Amino acid sequence: MCGRFVITSAPAALRQLFGYVEQPNFPPRYNVAPTQPIPVVLVENGARHFRLMRWGLLPGWVKDPKGFTLLINARSETVLEKPAFKRAIRRRRGLIPADGYYEWKAVDGRKQPFFIHRADGAPLGFAAVFETWAGPNGEELDTVAIVTAAASKDLAALHDRVPVTISPRDFERWLDIRGDEVDAILPLMAAPRIGEFAWHPVSTRVNRVANDDEQLLLPISAEEMEAELEASKPKRGARKAAAASSDDGQGSLF
């Protein structure tokens, strides 16, 4: 799956790569998370455009978003059949500019985050489907999900799912929604080739959405990983102190 990603390339470089007409200026993001606004490239009136959409797709038929599951990913194997995605995959396909993403793997009984990126360091475009949800009071919300596929053998060492990435040579084919046929884009919904991506372990600071800085991308050593594990363990004395002060009448949530 894909639950966090990174956008670090300069806005001008992304505009040149994706070919949208707008000239947005935005800061680098090192820890993009679901429900946040994210950039989406789409075709409208024959031209490519840059739009901000909420990461977490809401189908148009949803009545109450509060009771609906947050759909941040769409499985390529079932995207043509699932009610939430089957219209969007035919008529509302987009690309999400990115420079990599995070995945978590169980290591010695804990979840270790890894940063995954193209081996050549180039930006990438996640395959996406989007919907505009209209509320009962006339409000509208553009929402989007990232298409995923079964991981290739190398990336499967981290997780069994990966985001589908579209090569620049296939941008036009993926974004072409002039017809209602999907045969042309079916081969694009696949995992990257073996060796196309590289990865390294990073600090567990990425676990906290509020942390959004370039230090999150730095590789960490086995010694640093062990130090983070030790620091995360609750201290016996701290537990006793917390127990002694738990009935302070403040109704603390922590």
PDB file of C-alpha atoms in Angstrom:
ATOM      1  CA  MET A   1       0.000   0.000   0.000  1.00  0.00           C
ATOM      2  CA  CYS A   2       1.025   3.631   0.126  1.00  0.00           C
ATOM      3  CA  GLY A   3       0.216   5.623   3.256  1.00  0.00           C
ATOM      4  CA  ARG A   4       2.868   8.380   3.280  1.00  0.00           C
ATOM      5  CA  PHE A   5       4.876   9.968   0.503  1.00  0.00           C
ATOM      6  CA  VAL A   6       7.330  12.744  -0.311  1.00  0.00           C
ATOM      7  CA  ILE A   7       7.406  15.689  -2.762  1.00  0.00           C
ATOM      8  CA  THR A   8      10.815  17.375  -2.842  1.00  0.00           C
ATOM      9  CA  SER A   9      11.457  18.326  -6.484  1.00  0.00           C
ATOM     10  CA  ALA A  10      11.321  22.010  -7.394  1.00  0.00           C
ATOM     11  CA  PRO A  11       7.874  23.172  -8.608  1.00  0.00           C
ATOM     12  CA  ALA A  12       9.354  24.275 -11.946  1.00  0.00           C
ATOM     13  CA  ALA A  13      10.908  20.849 -12.513  1.00  0.00           C
ATOM     14  CA  LEU A  14       7.628  19.073 -11.783  1.00  0.00           C
ATOM     15  CA  ARG A  15       5.722  21.460 -14.067  1.00  0.00           C
ATOM     16  CA  GLN A  16       8.147  20.705 -16.887  1.00  0.00           C
ATOM     17  CA  LEU A  17       7.892  16.938 -16.328  1.00  0.00           C
ATOM     18  CA  PHE A  18       4.107  16.733 -16.027  1.00  0.00           C
ATOM     19  CA  GLY A  19       3.264  19.522 -18.460  1.00  0.00           C
ATOM     20  CA  TYR A  20       0.422  21.285 -16.621  1.00  0.00           C
ATOM     21  CA  VAL A  21      -0.455  24.865 -17.478  1.00  0.00           C
ATOM     22  CA  GLU A  22      -0.559  26.308 -13.952  1.00  0.00           C
ATOM     23  CA  GLN A  23       2.576  27.603 -12.241  1.00  0.00           C
ATOM     24  CA  PRO A  24       2.050  26.637  -8.590  1.00  0.00           C
ATOM     25  CA  ASN A  25       4.736  27.434  -6.052  1.00  0.00           C
ATOM     26  CA  PHE A  26       4.787  25.054  -3.108  1.00  0.00           C
ATOM     27  CA  PRO A  27       7.349  24.024  -0.473  1.00  0.00           C
ATOM     28  CA  PRO A  28       8.884  20.541  -0.302  1.00  0.00           C
ATOM     29  CA  ARG A  29       6.893  18.025   1.730  1.00  0.00           C
ATOM     30  CA  TYR A  30       8.670  15.192   3.520  1.00  0.00           C
ATOM     31  CA  ASN A  31       5.747  13.448   5.194  1.00  0.00           C
ATOM     32  CA  VAL A  32       2.522  13.751   3.196  1.00  0.00           C
ATOM     33  CA  ALA A  33      -0.321  11.894   4.929  1.00  0.00           C
ATOM     34  CA  PRO A  34      -3.921  10.844   4.184  1.00  0.00           C
ATOM     35  CA  THR A  35      -6.682  13.504   4.425  1.00  0.00           C
ATOM     36  CA  GLN A  36      -4.171  16.229   3.517  1.00  0.00           C
ATOM     37  CA  PRO A  37      -4.473  18.184   0.232  1.00  0.00           C
ATOM     38  CA  ILE A  38      -2.126  16.756  -2.386  1.00  0.00           C
ATOM     39  CA  PRO A  39      -1.305  17.755  -5.991  1.00  0.00           C
ATOM     40  CA  VAL A  40      -3.027  15.862  -8.802  1.00  0.00           C
ATOM     41  CA  VAL A  41      -2.388  16.262 -12.529  1.00  0.00           C
ATOM     42  CA  LEU A  42      -5.426  15.720 -14.769  1.00  0.00           C
ATOM     43  CA  VAL A  43      -6.644  16.504 -18.264  1.00  0.00           C
ATOM     44  CA  GLU A  44      -9.465  19.000 -18.660  1.00  0.00           C
ATOM     45  CA  ASN A  45     -10.608  20.545 -21.964  1.00  0.00           C
ATOM     46  CA  GLY A  46      -7.650  18.999 -23.731  1.00  0.00           C
ATOM     47  CA  ALA A  47      -4.947  20.423 -21.438  1.00  0.00           C
ATOM     48  CA  ARG A  48      -3.149  19.168 -18.338  1.00  0.00           C
ATOM     49  CA  HIS A  49      -3.948  20.938 -15.090  1.00  0.00           C
ATOM     50  CA  PHE A  50      -2.676  20.975 -11.523  1.00  0.00           C
ATOM     51  CA  ARG A  51      -5.306  20.535  -8.799  1.00  0.00           C
ATOM     52  CA  LEU A  52      -5.198  20.072  -5.040  1.00  0.00           C
ATOM     53  CA  MET A  53      -7.362  17.203  -3.799  1.00  0.00           C
ATOM     54  CA  ARG A  54      -7.951  15.520  -0.468  1.00  0.00           C
ATOM     55  CA  TRP A  55      -6.067  12.237  -0.192  1.00  0.00           C
ATOM     56  CA  GLY A  56      -8.883   9.803   0.560  1.00  0.00           C
ATOM     57  CA  LEU A  57     -11.473   9.167  -2.147  1.00  0.00           C
ATOM     58  CA  LEU A  58     -15.172   9.772  -1.524  1.00  0.00           C
ATOM     59  CA  PRO A  59     -17.500   8.304  -4.175  1.00  0.00           C
ATOM     60  CA  GLY A  60     -20.315  10.576  -5.279  1.00  0.00           C
ATOM     61  CA  TRP A  61     -22.951   8.256  -3.853  1.00  0.00           C
ATOM     62  CA  VAL A  62     -21.691   8.571  -0.266  1.00  0.00           C
ATOM     63  CA  LYS A  63     -24.258  10.372   1.913  1.00  0.00           C
ATOM     64  CA  ASP A  64     -22.284  10.822   5.126  1.00  0.00           C
ATOM     65  CA  PRO A  65     -18.465  10.979   4.832  1.00  0.00           C
ATOM     66  CA  LYS A  66     -18.074  10.504   8.595  1.00  0.00           C
ATOM     67  CA  GLY A  67     -19.368   6.958   8.321  1.00  0.00           C
ATOM     68  CA  PHE A  68     -17.405   6.016   5.200  1.00  0.00           C
ATOM     69  CA  THR A  69     -14.047   4.212   5.125  1.00  0.00           C
ATOM     70  CA  LEU A  70     -11.081   6.371   4.120  1.00  0.00           C
ATOM     71  CA  LEU A  71     -10.040   5.073   0.677  1.00  0.00           C
ATOM     72  CA  ILE A  72      -6.428   6.143   0.201  1.00  0.00           C
ATOM     73  CA  ASN A  73      -5.546   3.247  -2.150  1.00  0.00           C
ATOM     74  CA  ALA A  74      -7.333   1.411  -4.973  1.00  0.00           C
ATOM     75  CA  ARG A  75      -6.216  -2.133  -5.838  1.00  0.00           C
ATOM     76  CA  SER A  76      -5.436  -2.518  -9.537  1.00  0.00           C
ATOM     77  CA  GLU A  77      -6.860  -6.049  -9.565  1.00  0.00           C
ATOM     78  CA  THR A  78     -10.353  -4.888  -8.546  1.00  0.00           C
ATOM     79  CA  VAL A  79     -10.459  -1.216  -9.530  1.00  0.00           C
ATOM     80  CA  LEU A  80     -12.676  -2.001 -12.543  1.00  0.00           C
ATOM     81  CA  GLU A  81     -15.246  -3.763 -10.359  1.00  0.00           C
ATOM     82  CA  LYS A  82     -15.415  -1.979  -7.013  1.00  0.00           C
ATOM     83  CA  PRO A  83     -18.342   0.473  -6.836  1.00  0.00           C
ATOM     84  CA  ALA A  84     -16.086   3.151  -5.320  1.00  0.00           C
ATOM     85  CA  PHE A  85     -13.645   3.118  -8.251  1.00  0.00           C
ATOM     86  CA  LYS A  86     -15.210   1.586 -11.374  1.00  0.00           C
ATOM     87  CA  ARG A  87     -16.423   4.912 -12.778  1.00  0.00           C
ATOM     88  CA  ALA A  88     -13.357   6.877 -11.775  1.00  0.00           C
ATOM     89  CA  ILE A  89     -10.918   4.479 -13.461  1.00  0.00           C
ATOM     90  CA  ARG A  90     -12.720   5.073 -16.765  1.00  0.00           C
ATOM     91  CA  ARG A  91     -13.409   8.801 -16.584  1.00  0.00           C
ATOM     92  CA  ARG A  92     -11.295  10.363 -13.823  1.00  0.00           C
ATOM     93  CA  ARG A  93      -7.670   9.262 -13.906  1.00  0.00           C
ATOM     94  CA  GLY A  94      -4.853  11.450 -12.622  1.00  0.00           C
ATOM     95  CA  LEU A  95      -1.169  11.504 -11.715  1.00  0.00           C
ATOM     96  CA  ILE A  96       0.258  12.426  -8.319  1.00  0.00           C
ATOM     97  CA  PRO A  97       3.765  13.965  -8.502  1.00  0.00           C
ATOM     98  CA  ALA A  98       6.126  12.508  -5.903  1.00  0.00           C
ATOM     99  CA  ASP A  99       9.766  11.766  -5.171  1.00  0.00           C
ATOM    100  CA  GLY A 100       9.301   8.640  -3.099  1.00  0.00           C
ATOM    101  CA  TYR A 101       7.223   7.084  -0.373  1.00  0.00           C
ATOM    102  CA  TYR A 102       7.515   5.338   2.985  1.00  0.00           C
ATOM    103  CA  GLU A 103       6.764   1.755   3.898  1.00  0.00           C
ATOM    104  CA  TRP A 104       6.954  -0.062   7.228  1.00  0.00           C
ATOM    105  CA  LYS A 105       8.370  -3.550   7.751  1.00  0.00           C
ATOM    106  CA  ALA A 106       8.387  -5.700  10.881  1.00  0.00           C
ATOM    107  CA  VAL A 107      11.984  -5.907  12.137  1.00  0.00           C
ATOM    108  CA  ASP A 108      12.713  -7.698  15.428  1.00  0.00           C
ATOM    109  CA  GLY A 109       9.146  -7.253  16.583  1.00  0.00           C
ATOM    110  CA  ARG A 110       8.813  -3.560  15.726  1.00  0.00           C
ATOM    111  CA  LYS A 111       7.753  -1.564  12.679  1.00  0.00           C
ATOM    112  CA  GLN A 112      10.771  -0.071  10.923  1.00  0.00           C
ATOM    113  CA  PRO A 113      10.096   2.670   8.337  1.00  0.00           C
ATOM    114  CA  PHE A 114      11.911   2.692   4.993  1.00  0.00           C
ATOM    115  CA  PHE A 115      12.143   5.432   2.375  1.00  0.00           C
ATOM    116  CA  ILE A 116      11.592   4.085  -1.154  1.00  0.00           C
ATOM    117  CA  HIS A 117      12.574   6.047  -4.265  1.00  0.00           C
ATOM    118  CA  ARG A 118      13.610   5.589  -7.878  1.00  0.00           C
ATOM    119  CA  ALA A 119      17.147   4.262  -8.071  1.00  0.00           C
ATOM    120  CA  ASP A 120      18.066   7.060 -10.483  1.00  0.00           C
ATOM    121  CA  GLY A 121      16.639   9.732  -8.176  1.00  0.00           C
ATOM    122  CA  ALA A 122      14.088  10.974 -10.728  1.00  0.00           C
ATOM    123  CA  PRO A 123      10.609  12.179  -9.712  1.00  0.00           C
ATOM    124  CA  LEU A 124       7.713   9.813 -10.297  1.00  0.00           C
ATOM    125  CA  GLY A 125       3.990   9.925 -10.975  1.00  0.00           C
ATOM    126  CA  PHE A 126       1.623   7.770  -8.941  1.00  0.00           C
ATOM    127  CA  ALA A 127      -1.364   6.443 -10.867  1.00  0.00           C
ATOM    128  CA  ALA A 128      -4.505   7.867  -9.281  1.00  0.00           C
ATOM    129  CA  VAL A 129      -8.282   7.944  -9.585  1.00  0.00           C
ATOM    130  CA  PHE A 130     -10.380  10.823  -8.295  1.00  0.00           C
ATOM    131  CA  GLU A 131     -13.958  11.866  -7.600  1.00  0.00           C
ATOM    132  CA  THR A 132     -15.677  15.131  -6.738  1.00  0.00           C
ATOM    133  CA  TRP A 133     -17.994  14.538  -3.795  1.00  0.00           C
ATOM    134  CA  ALA A 134     -21.029  16.831  -3.525  1.00  0.00           C
ATOM    135  CA  GLY A 135     -22.543  17.316  -0.084  1.00  0.00           C
ATOM    136  CA  PRO A 136     -26.183  17.891   0.856  1.00  0.00           C
ATOM    137  CA  ASN A 137     -25.613  21.628   1.301  1.00  0.00           C
ATOM    138  CA  GLY A 138     -24.010  22.123  -2.107  1.00  0.00           C
ATOM    139  CA  GLU A 139     -20.435  21.839  -0.916  1.00  0.00           C
ATOM    140  CA  GLU A 140     -17.942  20.057  -3.188  1.00  0.00           C
ATOM    141  CA  LEU A 141     -14.733  18.212  -2.318  1.00  0.00           C
ATOM    142  CA  ASP A 142     -12.209  16.822  -4.802  1.00  0.00           C
ATOM    143  CA  THR A 143     -10.850  13.525  -3.476  1.00  0.00           C
ATOM    144  CA  VAL A 144      -8.260  11.060  -4.767  1.00  0.00           C
ATOM    145  CA  ALA A 145      -6.814   7.569  -4.203  1.00  0.00           C
ATOM    146  CA  ILE A 146      -3.508   6.014  -5.319  1.00  0.00           C
ATOM    147  CA  VAL A 147      -3.691   2.849  -7.426  1.00  0.00           C
ATOM    148  CA  THR A 148      -1.620  -0.054  -6.047  1.00  0.00           C
ATOM    149  CA  ALA A 149      -0.414  -3.385  -7.439  1.00  0.00           C
ATOM    150  CA  ALA A 150       1.192  -6.573  -6.135  1.00  0.00           C
ATOM    151  CA  ALA A 151       4.847  -5.865  -5.387  1.00  0.00           C
ATOM    152  CA  SER A 152       7.688  -7.096  -7.579  1.00  0.00           C
ATOM    153  CA  LYS A 153      10.095  -9.581  -6.002  1.00  0.00           C
ATOM    154  CA  ASP A 154      12.536  -7.019  -4.690  1.00  0.00           C
ATOM    155  CA  LEU A 155      10.020  -4.590  -3.188  1.00  0.00           C
ATOM    156  CA  ALA A 156       8.018  -7.501  -1.744  1.00  0.00           C
ATOM    157  CA  ALA A 157      10.767  -7.728   0.878  1.00  0.00           C
ATOM    158  CA  LEU A 158       9.198  -4.608   2.419  1.00  0.00           C
ATOM    159  CA  HIS A 159       5.474  -4.987   1.617  1.00  0.00           C
ATOM    160  CA  ASP A 160       3.268  -7.060  -0.646  1.00  0.00           C
ATOM    161  CA  ARG A 161       1.713  -3.950  -2.270  1.00  0.00           C
ATOM    162  CA  VAL A 162       3.295  -0.994  -4.074  1.00  0.00           C
ATOM    163  CA  PRO A 163       1.911   2.186  -5.618  1.00  0.00           C
ATOM    164  CA  VAL A 164       1.579   2.015  -9.395  1.00  0.00           C
ATOM    165  CA  THR A 165       4.001   4.481 -10.980  1.00  0.00           C
ATOM    166  CA  ILE A 166       3.476   5.716 -14.522  1.00  0.00           C
ATOM    167  CA  SER A 167       6.490   6.364 -16.745  1.00  0.00           C
ATOM    168  CA  PRO A 168       6.615   9.836 -18.375  1.00  0.00           C
ATOM    169  CA  ARG A 169       6.327   8.167 -21.774  1.00  0.00           C
ATOM    170  CA  ASP A 170       2.951   6.779 -20.646  1.00  0.00           C
ATOM    171  CA  PHE A 171       1.561   9.934 -19.001  1.00  0.00           C
ATOM    172  CA  GLU A 172      -0.571  10.755 -22.041  1.00  0.00           C
ATOM    173  CA  ARG A 173      -1.984   7.233 -22.290  1.00  0.00           C
ATOM    174  CA  TRP A 174      -2.917   7.132 -18.591  1.00  0.00           C
ATOM    175  CA  LEU A 175      -4.540  10.573 -18.640  1.00  0.00           C
ATOM    176  CA  ASP A 176      -6.441  10.029 -21.901  1.00  0.00           C
ATOM    177  CA  ILE A 177     -10.117   9.694 -20.894  1.00  0.00           C
ATOM    178  CA  ARG A 178     -11.696  10.657 -24.210  1.00  0.00           C
ATOM    179  CA  GLY A 179     -13.165   7.178 -24.614  1.00  0.00           C
ATOM    180  CA  ASP A 180     -14.726   4.810 -22.115  1.00  0.00           C
ATOM    181  CA  GLU A 181     -12.312   1.954 -22.834  1.00  0.00           C
ATOM    182  CA  VAL A 182      -9.650   0.867 -20.374  1.00  0.00           C
ATOM    183  CA  ASP A 183      -7.809  -1.813 -22.363  1.00  0.00           C
ATOM    184  CA  ALA A 184      -4.992   0.598 -23.205  1.00  0.00           C
ATOM    185  CA  ILE A 185      -4.224   1.424 -19.578  1.00  0.00           C
ATOM    186  CA  LEU A 186      -4.517  -2.067 -18.094  1.00  0.00           C
ATOM    187  CA  PRO A 187      -0.831  -2.942 -18.782  1.00  0.00           C
ATOM    188  CA  LEU A 188       0.236   0.232 -16.948  1.00  0.00           C
ATOM    189  CA  MET A 189      -1.259  -0.911 -13.634  1.00  0.00           C
ATOM    190  CA  ALA A 190       1.712  -3.045 -12.634  1.00  0.00           C
ATOM    191  CA  ALA A 191       4.585  -2.997 -10.169  1.00  0.00           C
ATOM    192  CA  PRO A 192       7.895  -1.310 -11.063  1.00  0.00           C
ATOM    193  CA  ARG A 193      10.540  -3.442 -12.730  1.00  0.00           C
ATOM    194  CA  ILE A 194      13.009  -5.227 -10.476  1.00  0.00           C
ATOM    195  CA  GLY A 195      15.848  -2.842  -9.656  1.00  0.00           C
ATOM    196  CA  GLU A 196      13.933   0.279 -10.653  1.00  0.00           C
ATOM    197  CA  PHE A 197      13.543   1.384  -7.026  1.00  0.00           C
ATOM    198  CA  ALA A 198      15.931   1.552  -4.077  1.00  0.00           C
ATOM    199  CA  TRP A 199      15.295   2.004  -0.353  1.00  0.00           C
ATOM    200  CA  HIS A 200      16.910   2.487   3.033  1.00  0.00           C
ATOM    201  CA  PRO A 201      15.771   2.557   6.681  1.00  0.00           C
ATOM    202  CA  VAL A 202      14.892   5.932   8.180  1.00  0.00           C
ATOM    203  CA  SER A 203      14.079   7.305  11.603  1.00  0.00           C
ATOM    204  CA  THR A 204      10.818   6.436  13.322  1.00  0.00           C
ATOM    205  CA  ARG A 205      10.276  10.199  13.529  1.00  0.00           C
ATOM    206  CA  VAL A 206       8.344   9.738  10.281  1.00  0.00           C
ATOM    207  CA  ASN A 207       5.661   7.917  12.263  1.00  0.00           C
ATOM    208  CA  ARG A 208       4.481  11.278  13.574  1.00  0.00           C
ATOM    209  CA  VAL A 209       2.695  13.309  10.887  1.00  0.00           C
ATOM    210  CA  ALA A 210       3.729  16.582  12.535  1.00  0.00           C
ATOM    211  CA  ASN A 211       7.368  15.812  11.663  1.00  0.00           C
ATOM    212  CA  ASP A 212       7.928  17.143   8.136  1.00  0.00           C
ATOM    213  CA  ASP A 213      11.597  17.938   7.476  1.00  0.00           C
ATOM    214  CA  GLU A 214      14.426  16.735   5.257  1.00  0.00           C
ATOM    215  CA  GLN A 215      16.035  14.781   8.104  1.00  0.00           C
ATOM    216  CA  LEU A 216      13.305  12.169   7.670  1.00  0.00           C
ATOM    217  CA  LEU A 217      14.915  11.008   4.414  1.00  0.00           C
ATOM    218  CA  LEU A 218      18.357  10.314   5.875  1.00  0.00           C
ATOM    219  CA  PRO A 219      19.459   6.678   6.194  1.00  0.00           C
ATOM    220  CA  ILE A 220      19.983   5.457   9.743  1.00  0.00           C
ATOM    221  CA  SER A 221      22.443   2.831  10.934  1.00  0.00           C
ATOM    222  CA  ALA A 222      21.702  -0.328  12.900  1.00  0.00           C
ATOM    223  CA  GLU A 223      23.078   1.399  16.003  1.00  0.00           C
ATOM    224  CA  GLU A 224      20.721   4.353  15.519  1.00  0.00           C
ATOM    225  CA  MET A 225      17.795   1.989  14.994  1.00  0.00           C
ATOM    226  CA  GLU A 226      18.633   0.255  18.261  1.00  0.00           C
ATOM    227  CA  ALA A 227      18.909   3.591  20.059  1.00  0.00           C
ATOM    228  CA  GLU A 228      15.454   4.603  18.823  1.00  0.00           C
ATOM    229  CA  LEU A 229      14.058   1.293  20.027  1.00  0.00           C
ATOM    230  CA  GLU A 230      15.519   1.795  23.495  1.00  0.00           C
ATOM    231  CA  ALA A 231      14.255   5.370  23.655  1.00  0.00           C
ATOM    232  CA  SER A 232      10.741   4.221  22.773  1.00  0.00           C
ATOM    233  CA  LYS A 233      10.549   1.724  25.629  1.00  0.00           C
ATOM    234  CA  PRO A 234       8.539   3.015  28.620  1.00  0.00           C
ATOM    235  CA  LYS A 235      10.634   3.644  31.691  1.00  0.00           C
ATOM    236  CA  ARG A 236       9.610   1.733  34.818  1.00  0.00           C
ATOM    237  CA  GLY A 237       9.907   4.813  36.996  1.00  0.00           C
ATOM    238  CA  ALA A 238       7.807   6.846  34.594  1.00  0.00           C
ATOM    239  CA  ARG A 239       5.020   4.285  34.783  1.00  0.00           C
ATOM    240  CA  LYS A 240       5.004   4.442  38.570  1.00  0.00           C
ATOM    241  CA  ALA A 241       4.896   8.233  38.515  1.00  0.00           C
ATOM    242  CA  ALA A 242       2.025   8.198  36.063  1.00  0.00           C
ATOM    243  CA  ALA A 243       0.088   5.771  38.236  1.00  0.00           C
ATOM    244  CA  ALA A 244       0.615   7.895  41.330  1.00  0.00           C
ATOM    245  CA  SER A 245      -0.684  11.033  39.644  1.00  0.00           C
ATOM    246  CA  SER A 246      -3.476   9.499  37.518  1.00  0.00           C
ATOM    247  CA  ASP A 247      -6.289  10.669  39.822  1.00  0.00           C
ATOM    248  CA  ASP A 248      -5.617  14.385  39.634  1.00  0.00           C
ATOM    249  CA  GLY A 249      -9.114  15.456  38.686  1.00  0.00           C
ATOM    250  CA  GLN A 250      -8.001  16.926  35.370  1.00  0.00           C
ATOM    251  CA  GLY A 251      -9.481  14.257  33.071  1.00  0.00           C
ATOM    252  CA  SER A 252      -6.203  13.923  31.179  1.00  0.00           C
ATOM    253  CA  LEU A 253      -6.269  12.124  27.859  1.00  0.00           C
ATOM    254  CA  PHE A 254      -2.588  11.178  28.060  1.00  0.00           C
TER     255      PHE A 254
END
